[in-house]
XYZ file of C-alpha atoms in Angstrom:
425
model
C 27.008 7.473 36.117
C 28.367 5.021 33.574
C 27.767 5.907 29.934
C 27.326 3.448 27.073
C 28.120 5.290 23.870
C 28.033 2.091 21.895
C 24.466 1.484 22.897
C 23.442 4.905 21.680
C 25.244 4.284 18.403
C 23.332 1.112 17.959
C 20.005 2.922 18.436
C 20.965 5.584 15.902
C 21.956 2.970 13.341
C 18.769 0.927 13.939
C 16.447 3.960 13.638
C 16.549 4.111 9.741
C 15.998 0.357 9.634
C 12.894 0.678 11.795
C 11.627 3.496 9.678
C 12.102 1.361 6.555
C 10.254 -1.539 8.087
C 7.471 0.753 9.223
C 6.728 1.629 5.630
C 4.174 -0.236 3.547
C 4.779 -1.849 0.138
C 3.836 1.252 -1.871
C 6.084 3.498 0.224
C 9.029 1.038 0.000
C 8.630 0.643 -3.754
C 8.459 4.394 -4.338
C 11.479 5.085 -2.078
C 13.549 2.374 -3.801
C 12.693 3.474 -7.359
C 12.896 7.188 -6.567
C 16.407 6.947 -4.994
C 17.527 4.673 -7.818
C 16.643 7.476 -10.246
C 18.417 10.030 -7.997
C 21.592 7.952 -7.765
C 21.617 7.421 -11.483
C 22.206 11.156 -11.828
C 25.470 10.718 -9.890
C 26.852 8.782 -12.827
C 26.725 11.923 -14.959
C 29.852 13.640 -13.445
C 31.509 10.200 -13.242
C 30.960 9.641 -16.955
C 32.206 13.116 -17.653
C 35.373 12.479 -15.647
C 35.862 9.222 -17.555
C 35.549 11.014 -20.848
C 38.101 13.598 -19.846
C 40.584 11.240 -18.164
C 41.859 9.634 -21.362
C 44.670 10.791 -23.590
C 42.237 12.604 -25.841
C 40.555 14.160 -22.833
C 43.865 15.505 -21.494
C 44.089 17.579 -24.701
C 41.036 19.599 -23.661
C 42.127 23.034 -22.356
C 42.016 23.419 -18.591
C 39.363 26.128 -18.800
C 37.193 23.895 -20.870
C 37.691 21.001 -18.461
C 36.682 23.103 -15.509
C 33.704 24.423 -17.388
C 32.608 20.899 -18.297
C 32.877 19.675 -14.694
C 30.856 22.711 -13.409
C 28.257 22.040 -16.023
C 28.062 18.357 -15.024
C 27.673 19.160 -11.343
C 25.084 21.822 -11.969
C 23.181 19.541 -14.330
C 23.243 16.716 -11.721
C 21.720 19.057 -9.063
C 19.022 20.288 -11.459
C 18.432 16.704 -12.599
C 17.783 15.427 -9.032
C 15.382 18.248 -8.245
C 13.662 17.829 -11.599
C 13.263 14.105 -11.020
C 11.608 14.773 -7.637
C 9.140 17.405 -8.869
C 8.424 15.536 -12.131
C 7.622 12.316 -10.214
C 5.398 14.226 -7.827
C 3.588 15.802 -10.820
C 3.156 12.385 -12.511
C 1.574 10.968 -9.320
C -0.751 13.913 -9.096
C 0.701 15.436 -5.931
C 1.639 18.838 -7.498
C 1.172 20.832 -10.669
C 3.477 20.322 -13.668
C 6.987 21.695 -12.790
C 7.288 23.944 -15.867
C 9.834 26.211 -14.195
C 12.201 23.383 -13.328
C 11.864 21.896 -16.810
C 12.778 25.180 -18.426
C 15.663 25.736 -16.035
C 17.059 22.241 -16.754
C 16.794 22.879 -20.492
C 18.601 26.171 -20.199
C 21.356 24.576 -18.105
C 21.804 21.758 -20.624
C 21.783 23.917 -23.756
C 23.888 26.656 -22.145
C 26.524 24.174 -21.031
C 26.530 22.455 -24.416
C 26.983 25.654 -26.377
C 29.538 27.206 -24.036
C 31.770 24.118 -24.074
C 31.501 23.052 -27.728
C 31.510 26.469 -29.311
C 34.400 27.953 -27.302
C 36.629 25.092 -26.220
C 37.118 22.308 -28.785
C 39.940 19.975 -27.760
C 41.406 19.752 -31.248
C 42.351 16.117 -30.847
C 42.533 13.631 -33.719
C 39.676 11.590 -32.268
C 36.549 11.412 -34.489
C 34.474 12.540 -31.548
C 36.334 14.867 -29.196
C 36.162 14.230 -25.486
C 34.431 17.565 -24.836
C 31.613 16.464 -27.190
C 31.318 13.052 -25.450
C 31.268 14.650 -22.017
C 28.622 17.291 -22.778
C 26.456 14.801 -24.731
C 25.615 13.153 -21.408
C 23.985 16.420 -20.307
C 21.281 15.973 -22.969
C 20.879 12.269 -22.179
C 20.241 12.735 -18.459
C 18.223 15.904 -18.998
C 15.614 13.986 -20.950
C 14.697 11.586 -18.043
C 12.731 14.025 -15.837
C 11.222 15.566 -18.948
C 9.789 12.195 -20.046
C 8.180 11.765 -16.619
C 6.686 15.251 -16.287
C 5.334 15.633 -19.833
C 3.060 13.465 -22.025
C 4.842 11.312 -24.519
C 3.485 13.291 -27.487
C 5.136 16.408 -26.058
C 8.466 14.827 -25.089
C 9.365 13.661 -28.628
C 9.238 17.074 -30.397
C 10.991 18.755 -27.411
C 13.822 16.202 -27.499
C 14.199 16.594 -31.303
C 14.212 20.397 -30.897
C 16.922 20.178 -28.214
C 19.079 18.021 -30.541
C 18.603 20.464 -33.422
C 19.630 23.404 -31.175
C 22.744 21.466 -30.148
C 23.853 20.572 -33.682
C 25.195 24.016 -34.610
C 27.352 24.062 -31.451
C 28.954 20.712 -32.562
C 29.621 22.062 -36.027
C 31.177 25.285 -34.643
C 33.256 23.144 -32.303
C 34.995 21.640 -35.317
C 33.118 18.369 -35.932
C 32.424 17.229 -39.539
C 28.841 16.977 -40.677
C 28.881 13.172 -40.707
C 30.319 12.953 -37.211
C 27.696 15.483 -36.004
C 24.935 13.423 -37.516
C 26.202 10.238 -35.921
C 26.563 12.081 -32.515
C 22.953 13.302 -32.796
C 21.677 9.816 -33.604
C 23.538 8.211 -30.756
C 22.394 10.882 -28.371
C 18.822 10.529 -29.540
C 18.903 6.799 -28.993
C 20.335 7.252 -25.498
C 17.764 9.879 -24.677
C 14.978 7.538 -25.785
C 16.275 4.743 -23.581
C 16.638 7.014 -20.547
C 13.190 8.572 -21.167
C 11.489 5.174 -21.549
C 13.263 3.867 -18.435
C 12.290 6.821 -16.236
C 8.714 6.856 -17.598
C 8.335 3.145 -16.876
C 9.675 3.726 -13.382
C 7.110 6.342 -12.665
C 4.404 4.149 -14.162
C 5.374 1.246 -11.889
C 5.201 3.494 -8.834
C 1.702 4.727 -9.817
C 0.488 1.163 -10.454
C 1.727 0.071 -7.001
C -0.171 2.919 -5.363
C -3.283 2.110 -7.406
C -3.118 -1.594 -6.349
C -2.839 -0.570 -2.729
C -5.743 1.795 -3.081
C -7.756 -0.981 -4.799
C -7.116 -3.364 -1.989
C -8.239 -0.762 0.561
C -11.351 -0.085 -1.517
C -12.017 -3.793 -1.685
C -11.886 -4.054 2.077
C -14.223 -1.066 2.486
C -16.649 -2.537 -0.083
C -16.695 -5.855 1.794
C -17.507 -4.066 5.013
C -20.197 -1.966 3.251
C -21.731 -5.054 1.681
C -21.948 -6.762 5.071
C -23.532 -3.656 6.587
C -26.025 -3.562 3.733
C -26.961 -7.174 4.334
C -27.356 -6.625 8.058
C -29.528 -3.513 7.492
C -31.629 -5.384 4.907
C -32.243 -8.192 7.386
C -33.228 -5.738 10.072
C -35.568 -3.946 7.726
C -37.230 -7.199 6.669
C -37.723 -8.273 10.330
C -38.746 -4.958 11.871
C -40.618 -3.303 8.998
C -43.746 -5.516 9.006
C -43.851 -5.898 12.792
C -43.511 -2.215 13.488
C -46.233 -1.415 10.977
C -48.523 -3.971 12.690
C -47.693 -2.560 16.111
C -48.588 0.984 14.931
C -51.918 -0.057 13.442
C -52.966 -2.157 16.465
C -51.883 0.581 18.911
C -54.018 3.093 16.945
C -56.980 0.695 17.052
C -56.503 0.086 20.779
C -56.607 3.896 21.344
C -59.827 4.258 19.459
C -61.425 1.277 21.335
C -60.239 2.625 24.711
C -61.814 6.056 23.925
C -65.040 4.355 23.103
C -64.908 2.423 26.380
C -64.822 -0.965 24.697
C -63.131 -3.917 26.391
C -61.448 -5.091 23.148
C -58.817 -2.415 23.662
C -57.048 -4.609 26.240
C -57.009 -7.499 23.803
C -55.381 -5.335 21.184
C -52.688 -4.133 23.602
C -51.968 -7.783 24.518
C -51.578 -8.471 20.810
C -49.154 -5.503 20.570
C -47.155 -6.883 23.428
C -46.893 -10.275 21.792
C -45.763 -8.768 18.476
C -43.157 -6.613 20.230
C -41.748 -9.661 22.052
C -41.702 -11.584 18.826
C -39.804 -8.688 17.132
C -37.312 -8.670 19.958
C -36.676 -12.338 19.536
C -36.216 -11.980 15.739
C -33.828 -9.072 16.114
C -31.736 -11.140 18.507
C -31.610 -13.953 15.980
C -30.461 -11.513 13.238
C -27.731 -10.051 15.513
C -26.706 -13.553 16.641
C -26.385 -14.713 13.064
C -24.398 -11.587 12.273
C -21.961 -12.044 15.146
C -21.679 -15.823 15.008
C -18.645 -16.880 12.901
C -18.817 -20.307 11.349
C -15.306 -21.962 11.309
C -15.594 -23.529 7.845
C -17.041 -20.332 6.360
C -14.380 -18.113 8.000
C -11.540 -20.400 6.805
C -12.900 -20.351 3.255
C -13.364 -16.576 3.329
C -9.901 -16.055 4.748
C -8.370 -18.228 2.070
C -10.184 -16.305 -0.708
C -9.269 -12.897 0.697
C -5.636 -13.806 1.288
C -5.218 -15.295 -2.183
C -6.761 -12.174 -3.696
C -4.082 -10.189 -1.858
C -1.309 -12.347 -3.238
C -0.771 -14.355 -0.014
C -0.455 -18.130 -0.387
C -2.764 -19.774 2.126
C -2.304 -23.342 3.448
C -5.277 -24.807 5.368
C -5.050 -27.920 7.573
C -8.123 -28.334 9.825
C -7.764 -32.049 10.365
C -10.629 -34.591 10.599
C -12.081 -33.195 13.824
C -13.135 -29.709 12.700
C -16.669 -30.674 11.637
C -17.279 -32.473 14.986
C -16.475 -29.447 17.140
C -19.365 -27.907 19.179
C -21.136 -25.010 17.419
C -19.948 -22.557 20.084
C -16.313 -23.694 19.706
C -16.562 -23.328 15.926
C -17.860 -19.795 16.394
C -15.095 -18.720 18.796
C -12.378 -20.326 16.587
C -13.953 -18.718 13.494
C -13.410 -15.323 15.132
C -9.728 -16.240 15.645
C -9.404 -16.984 11.953
C -11.137 -13.799 10.960
C -8.987 -11.619 13.138
C -5.746 -13.386 12.137
C -6.510 -12.966 8.427
C -7.279 -9.276 9.049
C -3.912 -8.899 10.784
C -2.092 -10.545 7.940
C -3.664 -8.120 5.459
C -3.339 -4.930 7.507
C -0.167 -5.364 9.613
C 2.243 -7.532 7.630
C 4.061 -8.007 4.373
C 3.370 -11.716 4.310
C 3.728 -13.863 1.223
C 2.388 -17.091 2.802
C 0.034 -17.996 5.658
C -0.831 -21.346 7.255
C -3.902 -22.199 9.331
C -3.693 -25.447 11.395
C -6.261 -27.018 13.801
C -5.582 -29.856 16.192
C -7.841 -31.439 18.845
C -6.138 -33.161 21.738
C -7.217 -34.001 25.303
C -10.497 -32.130 25.068
C -8.787 -28.899 23.861
C -8.779 -27.427 20.373
C -5.564 -25.686 19.343
C -5.722 -23.339 16.328
C -2.487 -21.875 14.948
C -2.180 -19.209 12.318
C 1.321 -18.463 11.067
C 2.655 -16.097 8.395
C 6.056 -14.836 7.201
C 5.254 -11.098 7.451
C 6.245 -10.496 11.134
C 3.800 -7.540 11.259
C 6.322 -4.913 10.154
C 3.811 -2.197 9.647
C 2.716 -2.218 13.236
C 1.199 -4.403 15.889
C -2.384 -5.319 16.369
C -4.797 -2.780 17.680
C -4.412 -2.146 21.346
C -7.782 -0.749 22.269
C -9.957 -3.023 24.330
C -12.549 -4.926 22.357
C -10.641 -4.707 19.069
C -7.791 -6.597 17.504
C -5.868 -9.147 19.510
C -6.992 -7.655 22.818
C -10.640 -8.170 21.928
C -9.791 -11.720 20.723
C -8.154 -12.482 24.085
C -11.254 -11.312 25.903
C -13.521 -13.378 23.660
C -11.438 -16.517 24.260
C -11.103 -15.844 28.003
C -14.876 -15.636 28.314
C -15.050 -19.328 27.242
C -11.971 -20.513 29.159
C -9.646 -20.228 26.210
C -6.307 -18.562 25.816
C -4.501 -16.629 23.098
C -0.723 -16.915 22.738
C 1.460 -14.663 20.595
C 5.100 -15.758 21.006
C 7.877 -13.413 19.883
C 8.555 -13.549 16.129
C 11.519 -15.528 15.058
C 13.026 -16.481 11.752
C 10.893 -13.899 10.016
C 7.651 -15.619 10.993
C 4.737 -14.552 13.153
C 2.592 -17.159 14.936
C -0.729 -16.794 16.704
C -2.036 -19.758 18.768
C -5.538 -20.031 20.331
C -6.404 -22.873 22.743
C -10.100 -23.541 23.635
C -11.516 -26.236 25.928
C -14.275 -28.207 24.291
C -16.436 -28.822 27.378
C -18.246 -25.555 26.750
C -21.716 -24.875 28.213
C -24.514 -24.587 25.720
C -24.562 -20.817 25.915
C -25.570 -18.371 23.183
C -23.021 -15.939 21.807
C -23.639 -12.704 23.591
C -24.904 -9.821 21.524
C -23.351 -6.362 22.006
């Protein structure tokens, strides 16, 4: 058997790409920002190495250099874990990570004191390299803290950490003025990192809230339509059923009395029942019939509300289409707009209608390529149900392979349709 190792390698490489494309906008945004925060922690040991690589840094004793590097690596590990649990706490997925916050504070203060109090480099630089290196521990430590705790709690904790670090700098041989300048610079850097990390967490939460709001909007639209349908059924059936109940009771009393009017009352009951059946069919028909102009207007409003630019070109022949053709094509527009919202990351959508040779061709194209999954595959739903609806009237649905980042759906429908009513379920 011939083996193709290169083909397997391609599959392994493409798997993370498919997983990324399978994510929605909130998941992608969170993953990107979350890993951006994680990777920022990698700069901590890099900055420490940079601070120790100069001429002043080479004056730091070897034991102190090793201690600073161990502290930087340990702080980076604690920082990444703290970022993860702090963001999860900010998004309401877990309780506040008090233990990790305390652990990160102890690592930062312990490293700061052990380095500055026991291993000053003794160089002539106003700010020794050991001080510069260990100051980054406090700067990066403050990022997860600003995400996990309220702002009113972060400020006093940050000030307290700086005050606890100041004696170590003095013991390490720094003058009072240099120590004050170091504390001010570290405080400003901590404020910038804290604001950046807090803003990042806020952006992630806003993206999730917007996605939940869009889902809620869709559910509310469905619920509103159900309420309208139930209200129409109540208005149609309520009075007629009450009349049928009263006349049936009257017919029973007349029949027990042996009166011939009982038959007349039952005939009236039969007539009202047939009239109710006809009215219910009209309500259901009105509910299931999709008007092309109304569906296009609704699709444009919904897509624009979702941030999708919608271009409509129905041509001059749309209004002259037979009512049944407008209904069938209206269902195409409705299903296509639903697919754009649910199964794509589209930024623009175009709806075009052309009539040629007794056939109407409706095309719906978007630039989302349906990255979050295909249309529903169950019979009677999604594109499969749309194919069935078109096939029942001699039409055809075509979905060519996506190319150039665009997804196109084309529905063709002959216009010599018989004057049939749209079937109720």
